[in-house]
Amino acid sequence: MTTTRTMPDPAAVGERAAEILNLIKGDEAYGRLSDSSKKYVDCWATFTGYPVVAQWNLEADKAALFDEAMKALSLKAAVHGLTGDESTAELLISLPVDEMTHAVLAQHNLVTALQVRIGVLLPHMTDLEEFGWEPGDYTSQCYAAAGWGNMPDRYWIGTVEARRRLAFLDQAYANVGIKGLGREHDFTFADTGGTLVAV
C-alpha cells in the first residue's frame, strides 16, 4: 500500500548518505562485512532478485552489487536519521540491490556492532518494502545528490523492465518444474538411480 509522505530534500539525504557511507567504509569491520556479505549469496539467493540481472554471474557481479547495496542502505539510513521514521526510510530500490541488502543485513553481529560504533541505524523492514523503483525517482535523486555518479543500470533495473524479466524467468523455471518463481515445485527427490526426474 502506497501512502503519501513528506520526504526530506534529496540534497540533504544525499549529503548525509555520503557521510554515512564513508563512516561505514572507515569502520574496522568493513572488510569483513564486505567479504561475509559476498559469501552469503552462496547460502541464500532468491529466484527473483539477482536473476533479473542479464547474464548474472555471482563471482563477476557480487563486488559491484555489494557497493550498490551499501549505497542504498546509506540512503535509507540518511532518510531515517532525518525523519526518525522507518516507513519513510524504506526507499524504493531495485530487486538485485534489495537482495544484496538482505545479504548484508544477514551479517547480524557485524552490522549491529557497526551501527553502535558509527551511531547510525541501517533500517530495513520487509513488511514496509514496496516493489516500484524507477529511474529518476526520489531514490535516484538522493543517489545523485550523494555524488555517486550514475546508478549502474545493470543492477538498478526499473520495475517495468524487472516485471518483464520476471515473467521470462517464471517461464524458464516452469520449463524445469519450478513454479511460482521458486515458491513451489513437485520434486520428490526420490532415488532414481542417478536419473533426474521432475516428479
mmCIF file with all atom_site columns, C-alpha atoms in Angstrom:
data_model
loop_
_atom_site.group_PDB
_atom_site.id
_atom_site.type_symbol
_atom_site.label_atom_id
_atom_site.label_alt_id
_atom_site.label_comp_id
_atom_site.label_asym_id
_atom_site.label_entity_id
_atom_site.label_seq_id
_atom_site.pdbx_PDB_ins_code
_atom_site.Cartn_x
_atom_site.Cartn_y
_atom_site.Cartn_z
_atom_site.occupancy
_atom_site.B_iso_or_equiv
_atom_site.pdbx_formal_charge
_atom_site.auth_seq_id
_atom_site.auth_comp_id
_atom_site.auth_asym_id
_atom_site.auth_atom_id
_atom_site.pdbx_PDB_model_num
ATOM 1   C CA . MET A 1 1   ? 0.000  0.000   0.000   1.00 0.00 ? 1   MET A CA 1
ATOM 2   C CA . THR A 1 2   ? 1.439  3.340   -1.034  1.00 0.00 ? 2   THR A CA 1
ATOM 3   C CA . THR A 1 3   ? 0.913  6.274   1.294   1.00 0.00 ? 3   THR A CA 1
ATOM 4   C CA . THR A 1 4   ? 1.801  9.910   0.790   1.00 0.00 ? 4   THR A CA 1
ATOM 5   C CA . ARG A 1 5   ? 4.709  11.051  2.940   1.00 0.00 ? 5   ARG A CA 1
ATOM 6   C CA . THR A 1 6   ? 6.747  14.197  3.130   1.00 0.00 ? 6   THR A CA 1
ATOM 7   C CA . MET A 1 7   ? 10.208 13.211  2.083   1.00 0.00 ? 7   MET A CA 1
ATOM 8   C CA . PRO A 1 8   ? 13.340 15.111  3.091   1.00 0.00 ? 8   PRO A CA 1
ATOM 9   C CA . ASP A 1 9   ? 15.136 17.174  0.471   1.00 0.00 ? 9   ASP A CA 1
ATOM 10  C CA . PRO A 1 10  ? 17.203 14.835  -1.760  1.00 0.00 ? 10  PRO A CA 1
ATOM 11  C CA . ALA A 1 11  ? 20.250 17.117  -1.379  1.00 0.00 ? 11  ALA A CA 1
ATOM 12  C CA . ALA A 1 12  ? 20.141 16.733  2.411   1.00 0.00 ? 12  ALA A CA 1
ATOM 13  C CA . VAL A 1 13  ? 19.668 12.983  2.100   1.00 0.00 ? 13  VAL A CA 1
ATOM 14  C CA . GLY A 1 14  ? 22.500 12.686  -0.412  1.00 0.00 ? 14  GLY A CA 1
ATOM 15  C CA . GLU A 1 15  ? 24.908 14.690  1.707   1.00 0.00 ? 15  GLU A CA 1
ATOM 16  C CA . ARG A 1 16  ? 24.136 12.665  4.827   1.00 0.00 ? 16  ARG A CA 1
ATOM 17  C CA . ALA A 1 17  ? 24.197 9.351   2.936   1.00 0.00 ? 17  ALA A CA 1
ATOM 18  C CA . ALA A 1 18  ? 27.672 10.116  1.584   1.00 0.00 ? 18  ALA A CA 1
ATOM 19  C CA . GLU A 1 19  ? 28.841 10.808  5.138   1.00 0.00 ? 19  GLU A CA 1
ATOM 20  C CA . ILE A 1 20  ? 27.272 7.569   6.377   1.00 0.00 ? 20  ILE A CA 1
ATOM 21  C CA . LEU A 1 21  ? 28.852 5.508   3.613   1.00 0.00 ? 21  LEU A CA 1
ATOM 22  C CA . ASN A 1 22  ? 32.255 6.989   4.474   1.00 0.00 ? 22  ASN A CA 1
ATOM 23  C CA . LEU A 1 23  ? 31.697 6.099   8.143   1.00 0.00 ? 23  LEU A CA 1
ATOM 24  C CA . ILE A 1 24  ? 30.790 2.546   7.173   1.00 0.00 ? 24  ILE A CA 1
ATOM 25  C CA . LYS A 1 25  ? 33.784 2.166   4.858   1.00 0.00 ? 25  LYS A CA 1
ATOM 26  C CA . GLY A 1 26  ? 36.062 3.560   7.551   1.00 0.00 ? 26  GLY A CA 1
ATOM 27  C CA . ASP A 1 27  ? 34.836 1.122   10.182  1.00 0.00 ? 27  ASP A CA 1
ATOM 28  C CA . GLU A 1 28  ? 37.231 -1.535  11.432  1.00 0.00 ? 28  GLU A CA 1
ATOM 29  C CA . ALA A 1 29  ? 34.886 -4.333  10.353  1.00 0.00 ? 29  ALA A CA 1
ATOM 30  C CA . TYR A 1 30  ? 34.079 -3.072  6.854   1.00 0.00 ? 30  TYR A CA 1
ATOM 31  C CA . GLY A 1 31  ? 36.360 -5.582  5.120   1.00 0.00 ? 31  GLY A CA 1
ATOM 32  C CA . ARG A 1 32  ? 34.836 -8.473  6.997   1.00 0.00 ? 32  ARG A CA 1
ATOM 33  C CA . LEU A 1 33  ? 31.307 -7.186  6.309   1.00 0.00 ? 33  LEU A CA 1
ATOM 34  C CA . SER A 1 34  ? 32.119 -6.982  2.604   1.00 0.00 ? 34  SER A CA 1
ATOM 35  C CA . ASP A 1 35  ? 33.659 -10.462 2.491   1.00 0.00 ? 35  ASP A CA 1
ATOM 36  C CA . SER A 1 36  ? 30.889 -12.060 4.559   1.00 0.00 ? 36  SER A CA 1
ATOM 37  C CA . SER A 1 37  ? 28.093 -10.490 2.534   1.00 0.00 ? 37  SER A CA 1
ATOM 38  C CA . LYS A 1 38  ? 29.586 -11.724 -0.711  1.00 0.00 ? 38  LYS A CA 1
ATOM 39  C CA . LYS A 1 39  ? 29.918 -15.244 0.684   1.00 0.00 ? 39  LYS A CA 1
ATOM 40  C CA . TYR A 1 40  ? 26.355 -15.193 1.981   1.00 0.00 ? 40  TYR A CA 1
ATOM 41  C CA . VAL A 1 41  ? 24.969 -15.254 -1.528  1.00 0.00 ? 41  VAL A CA 1
ATOM 42  C CA . ASP A 1 42  ? 26.271 -18.802 -1.798  1.00 0.00 ? 42  ASP A CA 1
ATOM 43  C CA . CYS A 1 43  ? 23.967 -19.739 1.070   1.00 0.00 ? 43  CYS A CA 1
ATOM 44  C CA . TRP A 1 44  ? 20.828 -17.883 0.097   1.00 0.00 ? 44  TRP A CA 1
ATOM 45  C CA . ALA A 1 45  ? 19.572 -16.288 -3.081  1.00 0.00 ? 45  ALA A CA 1
ATOM 46  C CA . THR A 1 46  ? 16.044 -15.959 -4.344  1.00 0.00 ? 46  THR A CA 1
ATOM 47  C CA . PHE A 1 47  ? 14.740 -16.784 -7.782  1.00 0.00 ? 47  PHE A CA 1
ATOM 48  C CA . THR A 1 48  ? 13.616 -13.174 -8.270  1.00 0.00 ? 48  THR A CA 1
ATOM 49  C CA . GLY A 1 49  ? 16.349 -10.792 -7.112  1.00 0.00 ? 49  GLY A CA 1
ATOM 50  C CA . TYR A 1 50  ? 19.773 -11.459 -8.566  1.00 0.00 ? 50  TYR A CA 1
ATOM 51  C CA . PRO A 1 51  ? 18.474 -13.445 -11.581 1.00 0.00 ? 51  PRO A CA 1
ATOM 52  C CA . VAL A 1 52  ? 16.846 -10.357 -13.138 1.00 0.00 ? 52  VAL A CA 1
ATOM 53  C CA . VAL A 1 53  ? 20.386 -9.154  -13.911 1.00 0.00 ? 53  VAL A CA 1
ATOM 54  C CA . ALA A 1 54  ? 21.200 -10.018 -17.525 1.00 0.00 ? 54  ALA A CA 1
ATOM 55  C CA . GLN A 1 55  ? 23.827 -12.773 -17.806 1.00 0.00 ? 55  GLN A CA 1
ATOM 56  C CA . TRP A 1 56  ? 24.050 -12.888 -13.998 1.00 0.00 ? 56  TRP A CA 1
ATOM 57  C CA . ASN A 1 57  ? 27.333 -14.226 -12.669 1.00 0.00 ? 57  ASN A CA 1
ATOM 58  C CA . LEU A 1 58  ? 27.821 -14.338 -8.914  1.00 0.00 ? 58  LEU A CA 1
ATOM 59  C CA . GLU A 1 59  ? 31.597 -14.093 -8.974  1.00 0.00 ? 59  GLU A CA 1
ATOM 60  C CA . ALA A 1 60  ? 31.694 -11.292 -11.519 1.00 0.00 ? 60  ALA A CA 1
ATOM 61  C CA . ASP A 1 61  ? 28.821 -9.243  -10.072 1.00 0.00 ? 61  ASP A CA 1
ATOM 62  C CA . LYS A 1 62  ? 28.992 -9.560  -6.306  1.00 0.00 ? 62  LYS A CA 1
ATOM 63  C CA . ALA A 1 63  ? 31.544 -6.799  -5.599  1.00 0.00 ? 63  ALA A CA 1
ATOM 64  C CA . ALA A 1 64  ? 29.733 -4.122  -7.603  1.00 0.00 ? 64  ALA A CA 1
ATOM 65  C CA . LEU A 1 65  ? 26.370 -5.225  -6.259  1.00 0.00 ? 65  LEU A CA 1
ATOM 66  C CA . PHE A 1 66  ? 27.689 -5.054  -2.688  1.00 0.00 ? 66  PHE A CA 1
ATOM 67  C CA . ASP A 1 67  ? 28.767 -1.456  -3.336  1.00 0.00 ? 67  ASP A CA 1
ATOM 68  C CA . GLU A 1 68  ? 25.278 -0.584  -4.589  1.00 0.00 ? 68  GLU A CA 1
ATOM 69  C CA . ALA A 1 69  ? 23.658 -2.234  -1.569  1.00 0.00 ? 69  ALA A CA 1
ATOM 70  C CA . MET A 1 70  ? 25.852 -0.198  0.786   1.00 0.00 ? 70  MET A CA 1
ATOM 71  C CA . LYS A 1 71  ? 24.837 2.980   -1.027  1.00 0.00 ? 71  LYS A CA 1
ATOM 72  C CA . ALA A 1 72  ? 21.160 2.018   -0.784  1.00 0.00 ? 72  ALA A CA 1
ATOM 73  C CA . LEU A 1 73  ? 21.493 1.276   2.929   1.00 0.00 ? 73  LEU A CA 1
ATOM 74  C CA . SER A 1 74  ? 23.289 4.588   3.445   1.00 0.00 ? 74  SER A CA 1
ATOM 75  C CA . LEU A 1 75  ? 20.465 6.441   1.677   1.00 0.00 ? 75  LEU A CA 1
ATOM 76  C CA . LYS A 1 76  ? 17.884 4.672   3.817   1.00 0.00 ? 76  LYS A CA 1
ATOM 77  C CA . ALA A 1 77  ? 19.899 5.443   6.943   1.00 0.00 ? 77  ALA A CA 1
ATOM 78  C CA . ALA A 1 78  ? 20.096 9.110   5.963   1.00 0.00 ? 78  ALA A CA 1
ATOM 79  C CA . VAL A 1 79  ? 16.337 9.354   5.482   1.00 0.00 ? 79  VAL A CA 1
ATOM 80  C CA . HIS A 1 80  ? 15.775 7.585   8.791   1.00 0.00 ? 80  HIS A CA 1
ATOM 81  C CA . GLY A 1 81  ? 18.185 9.941   10.543  1.00 0.00 ? 81  GLY A CA 1
ATOM 82  C CA . LEU A 1 82  ? 16.480 12.996  9.071   1.00 0.00 ? 82  LEU A CA 1
ATOM 83  C CA . THR A 1 83  ? 12.916 11.838  9.751   1.00 0.00 ? 83  THR A CA 1
ATOM 84  C CA . GLY A 1 84  ? 13.097 9.265   12.554  1.00 0.00 ? 84  GLY A CA 1
ATOM 85  C CA . ASP A 1 85  ? 10.515 7.252   10.614  1.00 0.00 ? 85  ASP A CA 1
ATOM 86  C CA . GLU A 1 86  ? 11.227 3.707   9.464   1.00 0.00 ? 86  GLU A CA 1
ATOM 87  C CA . SER A 1 87  ? 8.367  3.742   6.986   1.00 0.00 ? 87  SER A CA 1
ATOM 88  C CA . THR A 1 88  ? 9.701  6.845   5.233   1.00 0.00 ? 88  THR A CA 1
ATOM 89  C CA . ALA A 1 89  ? 13.203 5.351   5.258   1.00 0.00 ? 89  ALA A CA 1
ATOM 90  C CA . GLU A 1 90  ? 12.078 2.280   3.310   1.00 0.00 ? 90  GLU A CA 1
ATOM 91  C CA . LEU A 1 91  ? 13.084 3.736   -0.047  1.00 0.00 ? 91  LEU A CA 1
ATOM 92  C CA . LEU A 1 92  ? 12.248 2.081   -3.328  1.00 0.00 ? 92  LEU A CA 1
ATOM 93  C CA . ILE A 1 93  ? 15.253 0.190   -4.661  1.00 0.00 ? 93  ILE A CA 1
ATOM 94  C CA . SER A 1 94  ? 15.737 -2.313  -7.467  1.00 0.00 ? 94  SER A CA 1
ATOM 95  C CA . LEU A 1 95  ? 15.351 -6.056  -6.915  1.00 0.00 ? 95  LEU A CA 1
ATOM 96  C CA . PRO A 1 96  ? 19.016 -7.105  -7.223  1.00 0.00 ? 96  PRO A CA 1
ATOM 97  C CA . VAL A 1 97  ? 20.181 -4.277  -4.964  1.00 0.00 ? 97  VAL A CA 1
ATOM 98  C CA . ASP A 1 98  ? 17.479 -5.162  -2.436  1.00 0.00 ? 98  ASP A CA 1
ATOM 99  C CA . GLU A 1 99  ? 18.587 -8.791  -2.432  1.00 0.00 ? 99  GLU A CA 1
ATOM 100 C CA . MET A 1 100 ? 22.168 -7.794  -1.661  1.00 0.00 ? 100 MET A CA 1
ATOM 101 C CA . THR A 1 101 ? 20.955 -5.555  1.203   1.00 0.00 ? 101 THR A CA 1
ATOM 102 C CA . HIS A 1 102 ? 19.421 -8.697  2.690   1.00 0.00 ? 102 HIS A CA 1
ATOM 103 C CA . ALA A 1 103 ? 22.779 -10.462 2.377   1.00 0.00 ? 103 ALA A CA 1
ATOM 104 C CA . VAL A 1 104 ? 24.486 -7.530  4.133   1.00 0.00 ? 104 VAL A CA 1
ATOM 105 C CA . LEU A 1 105 ? 21.930 -7.294  6.922   1.00 0.00 ? 105 LEU A CA 1
ATOM 106 C CA . ALA A 1 106 ? 22.138 -11.046 7.495   1.00 0.00 ? 106 ALA A CA 1
ATOM 107 C CA . GLN A 1 107 ? 25.618 -10.382 8.898   1.00 0.00 ? 107 GLN A CA 1
ATOM 108 C CA . HIS A 1 108 ? 23.827 -9.561  12.134  1.00 0.00 ? 108 HIS A CA 1
ATOM 109 C CA . ASN A 1 109 ? 26.760 -9.390  14.557  1.00 0.00 ? 109 ASN A CA 1
ATOM 110 C CA . LEU A 1 110 ? 28.870 -7.248  12.251  1.00 0.00 ? 110 LEU A CA 1
ATOM 111 C CA . VAL A 1 111 ? 26.033 -4.882  11.339  1.00 0.00 ? 111 VAL A CA 1
ATOM 112 C CA . THR A 1 112 ? 24.863 -4.499  14.943  1.00 0.00 ? 112 THR A CA 1
ATOM 113 C CA . ALA A 1 113 ? 28.356 -3.659  16.187  1.00 0.00 ? 113 ALA A CA 1
ATOM 114 C CA . LEU A 1 114 ? 28.987 -1.331  13.239  1.00 0.00 ? 114 LEU A CA 1
ATOM 115 C CA . GLN A 1 115 ? 25.754 0.591   13.903  1.00 0.00 ? 115 GLN A CA 1
ATOM 116 C CA . VAL A 1 116 ? 26.777 1.103   17.516  1.00 0.00 ? 116 VAL A CA 1
ATOM 117 C CA . ARG A 1 117 ? 30.262 2.285   16.575  1.00 0.00 ? 117 ARG A CA 1
ATOM 118 C CA . ILE A 1 118 ? 29.128 4.787   13.938  1.00 0.00 ? 118 ILE A CA 1
ATOM 119 C CA . GLY A 1 119 ? 25.921 5.790   15.713  1.00 0.00 ? 119 GLY A CA 1
ATOM 120 C CA . VAL A 1 120 ? 23.716 5.187   12.686  1.00 0.00 ? 120 VAL A CA 1
ATOM 121 C CA . LEU A 1 121 ? 20.801 2.792   12.201  1.00 0.00 ? 121 LEU A CA 1
ATOM 122 C CA . LEU A 1 122 ? 20.709 0.904   8.895   1.00 0.00 ? 122 LEU A CA 1
ATOM 123 C CA . PRO A 1 123 ? 16.946 0.431   8.635   1.00 0.00 ? 123 PRO A CA 1
ATOM 124 C CA . HIS A 1 124 ? 15.186 -2.323  6.740   1.00 0.00 ? 124 HIS A CA 1
ATOM 125 C CA . MET A 1 125 ? 11.764 -3.844  7.261   1.00 0.00 ? 125 MET A CA 1
ATOM 126 C CA . THR A 1 126 ? 10.394 -6.346  4.765   1.00 0.00 ? 126 THR A CA 1
ATOM 127 C CA . ASP A 1 127 ? 6.806  -5.556  5.729   1.00 0.00 ? 127 ASP A CA 1
ATOM 128 C CA . LEU A 1 128 ? 7.367  -1.959  4.574   1.00 0.00 ? 128 LEU A CA 1
ATOM 129 C CA . GLU A 1 129 ? 9.055  -2.814  1.275   1.00 0.00 ? 129 GLU A CA 1
ATOM 130 C CA . GLU A 1 130 ? 7.368  -1.883  -1.965  1.00 0.00 ? 130 GLU A CA 1
ATOM 131 C CA . PHE A 1 131 ? 8.287  -3.010  -5.454  1.00 0.00 ? 131 PHE A CA 1
ATOM 132 C CA . GLY A 1 132 ? 8.363  0.078   -7.611  1.00 0.00 ? 132 GLY A CA 1
ATOM 133 C CA . TRP A 1 133 ? 11.784 1.622   -8.186  1.00 0.00 ? 133 TRP A CA 1
ATOM 134 C CA . GLU A 1 134 ? 12.080 3.548   -11.450 1.00 0.00 ? 134 GLU A CA 1
ATOM 135 C CA . PRO A 1 135 ? 14.947 5.633   -12.851 1.00 0.00 ? 135 PRO A CA 1
ATOM 136 C CA . GLY A 1 136 ? 14.699 9.306   -11.912 1.00 0.00 ? 136 GLY A CA 1
ATOM 137 C CA . ASP A 1 137 ? 12.593 8.705   -8.798  1.00 0.00 ? 137 ASP A CA 1
ATOM 138 C CA . TYR A 1 138 ? 13.267 10.029  -5.285  1.00 0.00 ? 138 TYR A CA 1
ATOM 139 C CA . THR A 1 139 ? 15.882 7.363   -4.536  1.00 0.00 ? 139 THR A CA 1
ATOM 140 C CA . SER A 1 140 ? 17.662 8.264   -7.781  1.00 0.00 ? 140 SER A CA 1
ATOM 141 C CA . GLN A 1 141 ? 17.652 11.949  -6.871  1.00 0.00 ? 141 GLN A CA 1
ATOM 142 C CA . CYS A 1 142 ? 19.158 11.214  -3.452  1.00 0.00 ? 142 CYS A CA 1
ATOM 143 C CA . TYR A 1 143 ? 21.775 8.913   -5.025  1.00 0.00 ? 143 TYR A CA 1
ATOM 144 C CA . ALA A 1 144 ? 22.809 11.682  -7.434  1.00 0.00 ? 144 ALA A CA 1
ATOM 145 C CA . ALA A 1 145 ? 22.919 14.223  -4.599  1.00 0.00 ? 145 ALA A CA 1
ATOM 146 C CA . ALA A 1 146 ? 25.319 11.929  -2.718  1.00 0.00 ? 146 ALA A CA 1
ATOM 147 C CA . GLY A 1 147 ? 27.811 12.440  -5.553  1.00 0.00 ? 147 GLY A CA 1
ATOM 148 C CA . TRP A 1 148 ? 27.998 8.776   -6.520  1.00 0.00 ? 148 TRP A CA 1
ATOM 149 C CA . GLY A 1 149 ? 27.539 9.381   -10.249 1.00 0.00 ? 149 GLY A CA 1
ATOM 150 C CA . ASN A 1 150 ? 25.139 7.382   -12.397 1.00 0.00 ? 150 ASN A CA 1
ATOM 151 C CA . MET A 1 151 ? 23.337 4.381   -10.983 1.00 0.00 ? 151 MET A CA 1
ATOM 152 C CA . PRO A 1 152 ? 24.649 1.343   -12.882 1.00 0.00 ? 152 PRO A CA 1
ATOM 153 C CA . ASP A 1 153 ? 21.689 0.167   -14.958 1.00 0.00 ? 153 ASP A CA 1
ATOM 154 C CA . ARG A 1 154 ? 22.987 -3.396  -14.792 1.00 0.00 ? 154 ARG A CA 1
ATOM 155 C CA . TYR A 1 155 ? 21.759 -3.531  -11.179 1.00 0.00 ? 155 TYR A CA 1
ATOM 156 C CA . TRP A 1 156 ? 19.296 -0.645  -10.994 1.00 0.00 ? 156 TRP A CA 1
ATOM 157 C CA . ILE A 1 157 ? 16.563 -2.176  -13.132 1.00 0.00 ? 157 ILE A CA 1
ATOM 158 C CA . GLY A 1 158 ? 13.264 -0.311  -13.271 1.00 0.00 ? 158 GLY A CA 1
ATOM 159 C CA . THR A 1 159 ? 10.050 -2.008  -12.224 1.00 0.00 ? 159 THR A CA 1
ATOM 160 C CA . VAL A 1 160 ? 8.534  -2.285  -15.700 1.00 0.00 ? 160 VAL A CA 1
ATOM 161 C CA . GLU A 1 161 ? 11.664 -3.984  -17.053 1.00 0.00 ? 161 GLU A CA 1
ATOM 162 C CA . ALA A 1 162 ? 12.038 -6.110  -13.917 1.00 0.00 ? 162 ALA A CA 1
ATOM 163 C CA . ARG A 1 163 ? 8.471  -7.378  -14.294 1.00 0.00 ? 163 ARG A CA 1
ATOM 164 C CA . ARG A 1 164 ? 9.192  -8.309  -17.922 1.00 0.00 ? 164 ARG A CA 1
ATOM 165 C CA . ARG A 1 165 ? 12.307 -10.205 -16.841 1.00 0.00 ? 165 ARG A CA 1
ATOM 166 C CA . LEU A 1 166 ? 10.437 -11.905 -14.003 1.00 0.00 ? 166 LEU A CA 1
ATOM 167 C CA . ALA A 1 167 ? 7.823  -13.169 -16.474 1.00 0.00 ? 167 ALA A CA 1
ATOM 168 C CA . PHE A 1 168 ? 10.646 -14.571 -18.617 1.00 0.00 ? 168 PHE A CA 1
ATOM 169 C CA . LEU A 1 169 ? 12.244 -16.233 -15.577 1.00 0.00 ? 169 LEU A CA 1
ATOM 170 C CA . ASP A 1 170 ? 8.911  -17.651 -14.430 1.00 0.00 ? 170 ASP A CA 1
ATOM 171 C CA . GLN A 1 171 ? 8.514  -19.399 -17.796 1.00 0.00 ? 171 GLN A CA 1
ATOM 172 C CA . ALA A 1 172 ? 12.104 -20.636 -17.777 1.00 0.00 ? 172 ALA A CA 1
ATOM 173 C CA . TYR A 1 173 ? 11.715 -22.014 -14.252 1.00 0.00 ? 173 TYR A CA 1
ATOM 174 C CA . ALA A 1 174 ? 8.390  -23.630 -15.177 1.00 0.00 ? 174 ALA A CA 1
ATOM 175 C CA . ASN A 1 175 ? 10.135 -25.450 -18.022 1.00 0.00 ? 175 ASN A CA 1
ATOM 176 C CA . VAL A 1 176 ? 12.212 -27.332 -15.442 1.00 0.00 ? 176 VAL A CA 1
ATOM 177 C CA . GLY A 1 177 ? 9.360  -27.870 -12.977 1.00 0.00 ? 177 GLY A CA 1
ATOM 178 C CA . ILE A 1 178 ? 9.817  -24.859 -10.695 1.00 0.00 ? 178 ILE A CA 1
ATOM 179 C CA . LYS A 1 179 ? 6.596  -22.901 -10.209 1.00 0.00 ? 179 LYS A CA 1
ATOM 180 C CA . GLY A 1 180 ? 5.632  -19.516 -8.820  1.00 0.00 ? 180 GLY A CA 1
ATOM 181 C CA . LEU A 1 181 ? 9.093  -18.003 -9.290  1.00 0.00 ? 181 LEU A CA 1
ATOM 182 C CA . GLY A 1 182 ? 10.669 -20.549 -6.984  1.00 0.00 ? 182 GLY A CA 1
ATOM 183 C CA . ARG A 1 183 ? 7.897  -20.768 -4.428  1.00 0.00 ? 183 ARG A CA 1
ATOM 184 C CA . GLU A 1 184 ? 6.756  -24.254 -5.408  1.00 0.00 ? 184 GLU A CA 1
ATOM 185 C CA . HIS A 1 185 ? 7.844  -27.456 -7.125  1.00 0.00 ? 185 HIS A CA 1
ATOM 186 C CA . ASP A 1 186 ? 6.746  -31.082 -7.295  1.00 0.00 ? 186 ASP A CA 1
ATOM 187 C CA . PHE A 1 187 ? 10.166 -32.700 -6.954  1.00 0.00 ? 187 PHE A CA 1
ATOM 188 C CA . THR A 1 188 ? 10.114 -35.769 -4.699  1.00 0.00 ? 188 THR A CA 1
ATOM 189 C CA . PHE A 1 189 ? 13.896 -36.241 -4.594  1.00 0.00 ? 189 PHE A CA 1
ATOM 190 C CA . ALA A 1 190 ? 13.282 -39.950 -4.966  1.00 0.00 ? 190 ALA A CA 1
ATOM 191 C CA . ASP A 1 191 ? 16.331 -42.080 -5.608  1.00 0.00 ? 191 ASP A CA 1
ATOM 192 C CA . THR A 1 192 ? 16.062 -42.907 -9.297  1.00 0.00 ? 192 THR A CA 1
ATOM 193 C CA . GLY A 1 193 ? 19.480 -44.439 -9.735  1.00 0.00 ? 193 GLY A CA 1
ATOM 194 C CA . GLY A 1 194 ? 21.086 -41.192 -10.812 1.00 0.00 ? 194 GLY A CA 1
ATOM 195 C CA . THR A 1 195 ? 18.369 -40.187 -13.292 1.00 0.00 ? 195 THR A CA 1
ATOM 196 C CA . LEU A 1 196 ? 16.840 -36.769 -12.779 1.00 0.00 ? 196 LEU A CA 1
ATOM 197 C CA . VAL A 1 197 ? 13.065 -36.676 -12.873 1.00 0.00 ? 197 VAL A CA 1
ATOM 198 C CA . ALA A 1 198 ? 10.758 -33.753 -12.083 1.00 0.00 ? 198 ALA A CA 1
ATOM 199 C CA . VAL A 1 199 ? 8.061  -35.745 -10.275 1.00 0.00 ? 199 VAL A CA 1
#
